């Protein structure tokens, strides 16, 4: 199971992070979002988004428009944290 967090963070469509399975780019997510309080000590990784030159793969860079910014109202909201469930593949950039 893979999950692309970019659309719910206000990216242009279509958009996907580097490492996301190409077979899933056009697939709409069938995940259900649930809103709840989570103990911050149970979170293993916190990943932020990069505006202007985001972490997208070479196919995106060759075929679609850059630069772009995520919707800052959505992406910068303190309440907009996404917890990816266990056993779900969701690539991220660890160069920060």
Tab-separated table of N, CA, C and O in Angstrom:
chain	number	residue	atom	x	y	z
A	1	UNK	N	0.862	-1.177	0.000
A	1	UNK	CA	0.000	0.000	0.000
A	1	UNK	C	0.900	1.229	0.000
A	1	UNK	O	1.821	1.332	0.798
A	2	UNK	N	0.614	2.164	-0.898
A	2	UNK	CA	1.377	3.408	-0.931
A	2	UNK	C	0.436	4.588	-0.721
A	2	UNK	O	-0.766	4.494	-0.980
A	3	UNK	N	0.999	5.693	-0.259
A	3	UNK	CA	0.198	6.883	0.002
A	3	UNK	C	0.971	8.117	-0.442
A	3	UNK	O	2.127	8.305	-0.060
A	4	UNK	N	0.342	8.955	-1.244
A	4	UNK	CA	0.925	10.201	-1.720
A	4	UNK	C	0.315	11.345	-0.914
A	4	UNK	O	-0.852	11.692	-1.088
A	5	UNK	N	1.094	11.940	-0.048
A	5	UNK	CA	0.596	12.994	0.831
A	5	UNK	C	0.526	14.356	0.120
A	5	UNK	O	-0.162	15.261	0.577
A	6	UNK	N	1.192	14.507	-1.023
A	6	UNK	CA	1.246	15.806	-1.693
A	6	UNK	C	-0.131	16.408	-1.996
A	6	UNK	O	-0.350	17.593	-1.750
A	7	UNK	N	-1.111	15.660	-2.546
A	7	UNK	CA	-2.401	16.292	-2.865
A	7	UNK	C	-3.116	16.909	-1.666
A	7	UNK	O	-3.703	17.986	-1.792
A	8	UNK	N	-3.075	16.261	-0.509
A	8	UNK	CA	-3.794	16.849	0.628
A	8	UNK	C	-3.047	18.028	1.230
A	8	UNK	O	-3.586	18.743	2.061
A	9	UNK	N	-1.806	18.250	0.781
A	9	UNK	CA	-1.030	19.394	1.238
A	9	UNK	C	-1.084	20.553	0.244
A	9	UNK	O	-0.356	21.518	0.371
A	10	UNK	N	-1.961	20.435	-0.755
A	10	UNK	CA	-2.194	21.560	-1.658
A	10	UNK	C	-1.254	21.634	-2.840
A	10	UNK	O	-1.004	22.720	-3.361
A	11	UNK	N	-0.741	20.496	-3.313
A	11	UNK	CA	0.114	20.504	-4.508
A	11	UNK	C	-0.749	20.630	-5.753
A	11	UNK	O	-1.940	20.332	-5.724
A	12	UNK	N	-0.134	21.050	-6.877
A	12	UNK	CA	-0.885	20.994	-8.129
A	12	UNK	C	-1.153	19.524	-8.469
A	12	UNK	O	-0.478	18.631	-7.959
A	13	UNK	N	-2.111	19.289	-9.324
A	13	UNK	CA	-2.439	17.909	-9.666
A	13	UNK	C	-2.113	17.669	-11.132
A	13	UNK	O	-2.411	18.510	-11.968
A	14	UNK	N	-1.516	16.571	-11.494
A	14	UNK	CA	-0.979	15.524	-10.626
A	14	UNK	C	0.385	15.927	-10.079
A	14	UNK	O	1.093	16.718	-10.690
A	15	UNK	N	0.738	15.374	-8.956
A	15	UNK	CA	2.043	15.628	-8.352
A	15	UNK	C	2.373	14.472	-7.427
A	15	UNK	O	1.500	13.949	-6.750
A	16	UNK	N	3.640	14.083	-7.388
A	16	UNK	CA	4.053	12.948	-6.555
A	16	UNK	C	5.500	13.136	-6.137
A	16	UNK	O	6.290	13.761	-6.830
A	17	UNK	N	5.873	12.604	-4.982
A	17	UNK	CA	7.253	12.733	-4.506
A	17	UNK	C	8.190	11.750	-5.210
A	17	UNK	O	7.747	10.724	-5.740
A	18	UNK	N	9.449	12.067	-5.207
A	18	UNK	CA	10.467	11.149	-5.722
A	18	UNK	C	10.352	9.818	-4.985
A	18	UNK	O	10.205	9.786	-3.763
A	19	UNK	N	10.388	8.722	-5.726
A	19	UNK	CA	10.297	7.409	-5.124
A	19	UNK	C	8.890	6.837	-5.066
A	19	UNK	O	8.713	5.675	-4.731
A	20	UNK	N	7.889	7.647	-5.392
A	20	UNK	CA	6.518	7.143	-5.381
A	20	UNK	C	6.329	6.188	-6.557
A	20	UNK	O	6.801	6.460	-7.666
A	21	UNK	N	5.668	5.050	-6.377
A	21	UNK	CA	5.496	4.081	-7.461
A	21	UNK	C	4.769	4.696	-8.661
A	21	UNK	O	3.661	5.212	-8.532
A	22	UNK	N	5.404	4.648	-9.830
A	22	UNK	CA	4.817	5.249	-11.027
A	22	UNK	C	3.471	4.630	-11.383
A	22	UNK	O	2.606	5.306	-11.932
A	23	UNK	N	3.282	3.371	-11.078
A	23	UNK	CA	1.997	2.717	-11.352
A	23	UNK	C	0.852	3.339	-10.570
A	23	UNK	O	-0.314	3.156	-10.925
A	24	UNK	N	1.156	4.058	-9.517
A	24	UNK	CA	0.110	4.612	-8.645
A	24	UNK	C	-0.143	6.101	-8.857
A	24	UNK	O	-0.986	6.672	-8.185
A	25	UNK	N	0.570	6.717	-9.777
A	25	UNK	CA	0.446	8.170	-9.947
A	25	UNK	C	-0.981	8.603	-10.267
A	25	UNK	O	-1.494	9.565	-9.706
A	26	UNK	N	-1.651	7.888	-11.136
A	26	UNK	CA	-3.011	8.277	-11.532
A	26	UNK	C	-4.091	7.692	-10.641
A	26	UNK	O	-5.258	8.017	-10.786
A	27	UNK	N	-3.706	6.841	-9.715
A	27	UNK	CA	-4.685	6.231	-8.818
A	27	UNK	C	-5.088	7.215	-7.733
A	27	UNK	O	-4.245	7.853	-7.113
A	28	UNK	N	-6.370	7.305	-7.515
A	28	UNK	CA	-6.850	8.119	-6.415
A	28	UNK	C	-6.690	7.327	-5.128
A	28	UNK	O	-6.885	6.114	-5.096
A	29	UNK	N	-6.349	8.002	-4.086
A	29	UNK	CA	-6.172	7.328	-2.804
A	29	UNK	C	-7.512	6.798	-2.304
A	29	UNK	O	-8.536	7.459	-2.399
A	30	UNK	N	-7.474	5.594	-1.785
A	30	UNK	CA	-8.688	5.050	-1.181
A	30	UNK	C	-8.567	5.030	0.336
A	30	UNK	O	-9.308	4.352	1.013
A	31	UNK	N	-7.609	5.794	0.844
A	31	UNK	CA	-7.427	5.885	2.287
A	31	UNK	C	-8.467	6.835	2.871
A	31	UNK	O	-8.859	7.812	2.248
A	32	UNK	N	-8.888	6.540	4.056
A	32	UNK	CA	-9.820	7.396	4.764
A	32	UNK	C	-9.038	8.225	5.771
A	32	UNK	O	-8.266	7.682	6.556
A	33	UNK	N	-9.226	9.521	5.717
A	33	UNK	CA	-8.563	10.389	6.689
A	33	UNK	C	-9.364	10.384	7.977
A	33	UNK	O	-10.584	10.502	7.963
A	34	UNK	N	-8.654	10.239	9.072
A	34	UNK	CA	-9.273	10.304	10.387
A	34	UNK	C	-8.593	11.411	11.164
A	34	UNK	O	-7.381	11.570	11.095
A	35	UNK	N	-9.349	12.163	11.891
A	35	UNK	CA	-8.808	13.263	12.666
A	35	UNK	C	-8.862	12.891	14.144
A	35	UNK	O	-9.927	12.571	14.669
A	36	UNK	N	-7.695	12.906	14.790
A	36	UNK	CA	-7.652	12.599	16.214
A	36	UNK	C	-6.364	13.127	16.814
A	36	UNK	O	-5.411	13.446	16.113
A	37	UNK	N	-6.346	13.220	18.127
A	37	UNK	CA	-5.148	13.647	18.844
A	37	UNK	C	-4.189	12.470	18.946
A	37	UNK	O	-4.598	11.338	19.198
A	38	UNK	N	-2.903	12.741	18.737
A	38	UNK	CA	-1.878	11.702	18.793
A	38	UNK	C	-0.782	12.156	19.744
A	38	UNK	O	-0.359	13.311	19.712
A	39	UNK	N	-0.334	11.258	20.577
A	39	UNK	CA	0.770	11.550	21.479
A	39	UNK	C	2.040	11.765	20.659
A	39	UNK	O	2.456	10.878	19.915
A	40	UNK	N	2.640	12.944	20.738
A	40	UNK	CA	3.795	13.260	19.901
A	40	UNK	C	4.985	12.339	20.153
A	40	UNK	O	5.879	12.239	19.329
A	41	UNK	N	5.011	11.631	21.249
A	41	UNK	CA	6.115	10.726	21.532
A	41	UNK	C	5.997	9.417	20.758
A	41	UNK	O	6.918	8.602	20.761
A	42	UNK	N	4.883	9.196	20.086
A	42	UNK	CA	4.692	7.990	19.281
A	42	UNK	C	4.984	8.214	17.800
A	42	UNK	O	4.755	7.335	16.987
A	43	UNK	N	5.476	9.394	17.440
A	43	UNK	CA	5.773	9.718	16.049
A	43	UNK	C	7.263	9.498	15.805
A	43	UNK	O	8.106	10.018	16.518
A	44	UNK	N	7.589	8.699	14.760
A	44	UNK	CA	8.985	8.352	14.495
A	44	UNK	C	9.709	9.336	13.603
A	44	UNK	O	10.897	9.563	13.753
A	45	UNK	N	9.026	9.945	12.637
A	45	UNK	CA	9.646	10.868	11.683
A	45	UNK	C	8.697	12.025	11.449
A	45	UNK	O	7.496	11.833	11.286
A	46	UNK	N	9.251	13.222	11.385
A	46	UNK	CA	8.468	14.392	10.989
A	46	UNK	C	9.082	14.915	9.697
A	46	UNK	O	10.281	15.188	9.635
A	47	UNK	N	8.271	15.021	8.662
A	47	UNK	CA	8.741	15.463	7.351
A	47	UNK	C	8.023	16.749	6.970
A	47	UNK	O	6.801	16.837	7.068
A	48	UNK	N	8.767	17.733	6.517
A	48	UNK	CA	8.186	18.983	6.038
A	48	UNK	C	8.207	19.001	4.517
A	48	UNK	O	8.860	18.173	3.883
A	49	UNK	N	7.521	19.951	3.926
A	49	UNK	CA	7.479	20.107	2.475
A	49	UNK	C	8.344	21.288	2.060
A	49	UNK	O	8.484	22.254	2.804
A	50	UNK	N	8.899	21.206	0.866
A	50	UNK	CA	9.740	22.288	0.347
A	50	UNK	C	8.991	23.007	-0.766
A	50	UNK	O	8.696	22.406	-1.802
A	51	UNK	N	8.695	24.269	-0.567
A	51	UNK	CA	8.072	25.073	-1.608
A	51	UNK	C	9.100	25.445	-2.670
A	51	UNK	O	10.302	25.401	-2.445
A	52	UNK	N	8.605	25.834	-3.823
A	52	UNK	CA	9.343	26.327	-4.965
A	52	UNK	C	10.048	25.208	-5.742
A	52	UNK	O	9.848	25.073	-6.918
A	53	UNK	N	10.875	24.418	-5.086
A	53	UNK	CA	11.588	23.321	-5.750
A	53	UNK	C	11.401	22.049	-4.928
A	53	UNK	O	12.325	21.567	-4.282
A	54	UNK	N	10.184	21.510	-4.933
A	54	UNK	CA	9.872	20.359	-4.076
A	54	UNK	C	10.576	19.085	-4.547
A	54	UNK	O	11.104	19.018	-5.652
A	55	UNK	N	10.544	18.080	-3.702
A	55	UNK	CA	11.183	16.803	-3.994
A	55	UNK	C	10.270	15.962	-4.883
A	55	UNK	O	9.466	15.176	-4.401
A	56	UNK	N	10.378	16.164	-6.195
A	56	UNK	CA	9.628	15.381	-7.173
A	56	UNK	C	10.627	14.610	-8.029
A	56	UNK	O	11.810	14.943	-8.067
A	57	UNK	N	10.167	13.588	-8.732
A	57	UNK	CA	11.099	12.763	-9.501
A	57	UNK	C	11.402	13.358	-10.878
A	57	UNK	O	10.858	14.390	-11.275
A	58	UNK	N	12.302	12.696	-11.605
A	58	UNK	CA	12.760	13.193	-12.901
A	58	UNK	C	11.635	13.249	-13.929
A	58	UNK	O	11.593	14.157	-14.760
A	59	UNK	N	10.722	12.302	-13.894
A	59	UNK	CA	9.608	12.307	-14.851
A	59	UNK	C	8.748	13.550	-14.642
A	59	UNK	O	8.349	14.218	-15.599
A	60	UNK	N	8.473	13.888	-13.391
A	60	UNK	CA	7.725	15.118	-13.113
A	60	UNK	C	8.493	16.322	-13.652
A	60	UNK	O	7.942	17.177	-14.339
A	61	UNK	N	9.777	16.392	-13.351
A	61	UNK	CA	10.592	17.541	-13.765
A	61	UNK	C	10.648	17.707	-15.285
A	61	UNK	O	10.731	18.823	-15.786
A	62	UNK	N	10.620	16.599	-16.019
A	62	UNK	CA	10.696	16.662	-17.478
A	62	UNK	C	9.354	16.952	-18.133
A	62	UNK	O	9.311	17.427	-19.273
A	63	UNK	N	8.253	16.679	-17.462
A	63	UNK	CA	6.949	16.763	-18.121
A	63	UNK	C	5.997	17.808	-17.552
A	63	UNK	O	5.029	18.174	-18.220
A	64	UNK	N	6.238	18.266	-16.336
A	64	UNK	CA	5.298	19.193	-15.704
A	64	UNK	C	6.017	20.441	-15.222
A	64	UNK	O	7.244	20.510	-15.193
A	65	UNK	N	5.240	21.413	-14.818
A	65	UNK	CA	5.767	22.742	-14.517
A	65	UNK	C	6.400	22.847	-13.129
A	65	UNK	O	5.817	22.435	-12.126
A	66	UNK	N	7.580	23.408	-13.101
A	66	UNK	CA	8.253	23.821	-11.869
A	66	UNK	C	8.658	25.271	-12.061
A	66	UNK	O	8.855	25.697	-13.188
A	67	UNK	N	8.843	26.049	-11.075
A	67	UNK	CA	8.612	25.730	-9.664
A	67	UNK	C	7.127	25.792	-9.330
A	67	UNK	O	6.324	26.327	-10.094
A	68	UNK	N	6.788	25.249	-8.166
A	68	UNK	CA	5.450	25.421	-7.627
A	68	UNK	C	5.538	25.444	-6.108
A	68	UNK	O	6.514	25.016	-5.526
A	69	UNK	N	4.504	25.982	-5.508
A	69	UNK	CA	4.401	26.022	-4.050
A	69	UNK	C	3.170	25.227	-3.630
A	69	UNK	O	2.160	25.220	-4.323
A	70	UNK	N	3.284	24.570	-2.492
A	70	UNK	CA	2.119	23.928	-1.905
A	70	UNK	C	1.193	25.031	-1.407
A	70	UNK	O	1.618	26.155	-1.163
A	71	UNK	N	-0.083	24.736	-1.275
A	71	UNK	CA	-1.036	25.705	-0.756
A	71	UNK	C	-0.629	26.018	0.685
A	71	UNK	O	-0.772	25.185	1.570
A	72	UNK	N	-0.102	27.206	0.915
A	72	UNK	CA	0.470	27.521	2.223
A	72	UNK	C	-0.567	27.523	3.346
A	72	UNK	O	-0.235	27.227	4.484
A	73	UNK	N	-1.814	27.829	3.020
A	73	UNK	CA	-2.847	27.802	4.062
A	73	UNK	C	-3.006	26.381	4.582
A	73	UNK	O	-3.137	26.145	5.779
A	74	UNK	N	-2.955	25.416	3.671
A	74	UNK	CA	-3.090	24.012	4.070
A	74	UNK	C	-1.784	23.494	4.667
A	74	UNK	O	-1.750	22.951	5.763
A	75	UNK	N	-0.686	23.651	3.935
A	75	UNK	CA	0.577	23.018	4.303
A	75	UNK	C	1.196	23.589	5.580
A	75	UNK	O	1.894	22.880	6.293
A	76	UNK	N	0.952	24.861	5.871
A	76	UNK	CA	1.589	25.468	7.037
A	76	UNK	C	0.694	25.486	8.269
A	76	UNK	O	1.081	26.015	9.304
A	77	UNK	N	-0.471	24.913	8.174
A	77	UNK	CA	-1.360	24.855	9.324
A	77	UNK	C	-0.763	23.951	10.394
A	77	UNK	O	-0.327	22.840	10.119
A	78	UNK	N	-0.732	24.432	11.606
A	78	UNK	CA	-0.214	23.621	12.714
A	78	UNK	C	-1.080	22.393	12.959
A	78	UNK	O	-0.634	21.417	13.526
A	79	UNK	N	-2.328	22.457	12.512
A	79	UNK	CA	-3.244	21.341	12.720
A	79	UNK	C	-3.202	20.329	11.570
A	79	UNK	O	-3.893	19.334	11.605
A	80	UNK	N	-2.399	20.607	10.544
A	80	UNK	CA	-2.387	19.740	9.376
A	80	UNK	C	-1.202	18.780	9.412
A	80	UNK	O	-0.314	18.832	8.593
A	81	UNK	N	-1.190	17.913	10.390
A	81	UNK	CA	-0.181	16.872	10.484
A	81	UNK	C	-0.809	15.581	9.991
A	81	UNK	O	-1.957	15.282	10.290
A	82	UNK	N	-0.067	14.813	9.230
A	82	UNK	CA	-0.586	13.566	8.672
A	82	UNK	C	0.254	12.424	9.220
A	82	UNK	O	1.471	12.423	9.089
A	83	UNK	N	-0.394	11.469	9.821
A	83	UNK	CA	0.276	10.276	10.319
A	83	UNK	C	-0.009	9.155	9.331
A	83	UNK	O	-1.166	8.812	9.093
A	84	UNK	N	1.050	8.615	8.745
A	84	UNK	CA	0.913	7.523	7.785
A	84	UNK	C	0.848	6.217	8.571
A	84	UNK	O	1.719	5.939	9.393
A	85	UNK	N	-0.152	5.385	8.319
A	85	UNK	CA	-0.277	4.130	9.073
A	85	UNK	C	0.900	3.182	8.839
A	85	UNK	O	1.578	3.251	7.815
A	86	UNK	N	1.115	2.301	9.777
A	86	UNK	CA	2.129	1.265	9.635
A	86	UNK	C	1.847	0.455	8.374
A	86	UNK	O	0.699	0.333	7.945
A	87	UNK	N	2.892	-0.090	7.809
A	87	UNK	CA	2.809	-0.922	6.605
A	87	UNK	C	2.303	-0.167	5.383
A	87	UNK	O	1.726	-0.758	4.478
A	88	UNK	N	2.490	1.148	5.362
A	88	UNK	CA	2.125	1.972	4.215
A	88	UNK	C	3.389	2.647	3.696
A	88	UNK	O	4.138	3.231	4.466
A	89	UNK	N	3.610	2.564	2.385
A	89	UNK	CA	4.782	3.171	1.764
A	89	UNK	C	4.455	4.602	1.387
A	89	UNK	O	3.506	4.864	0.650
A	90	UNK	N	5.236	5.536	1.907
A	90	UNK	CA	5.068	6.940	1.574
A	90	UNK	C	6.459	7.574	1.536
A	90	UNK	O	7.035	7.877	2.590
A	91	UNK	N	7.046	7.747	0.339
A	91	UNK	CA	8.422	8.236	0.263
A	91	UNK	C	8.543	9.667	0.770
A	91	UNK	O	7.613	10.459	0.706
A	92	UNK	N	9.728	9.980	1.272
A	92	UNK	CA	10.006	11.331	1.744
A	92	UNK	C	11.469	11.640	1.526
A	92	UNK	O	12.290	10.775	1.297
A	93	UNK	N	11.791	12.918	1.562
A	93	UNK	CA	13.150	13.391	1.342
A	93	UNK	C	13.827	13.576	2.686
A	93	UNK	O	13.381	14.347	3.514
A	94	UNK	N	14.915	12.875	2.904
A	94	UNK	CA	15.623	12.950	4.173
A	94	UNK	C	16.868	13.825	4.101
A	94	UNK	O	17.783	13.679	4.889
A	95	UNK	N	16.922	14.761	3.164
A	95	UNK	CA	18.099	15.616	2.998
A	95	UNK	C	18.058	16.846	3.906
A	95	UNK	O	18.972	17.638	3.880
A	96	UNK	N	17.010	16.988	4.672
A	96	UNK	CA	16.846	18.188	5.507
A	96	UNK	C	17.910	18.262	6.579
A	96	UNK	O	18.481	17.345	7.028
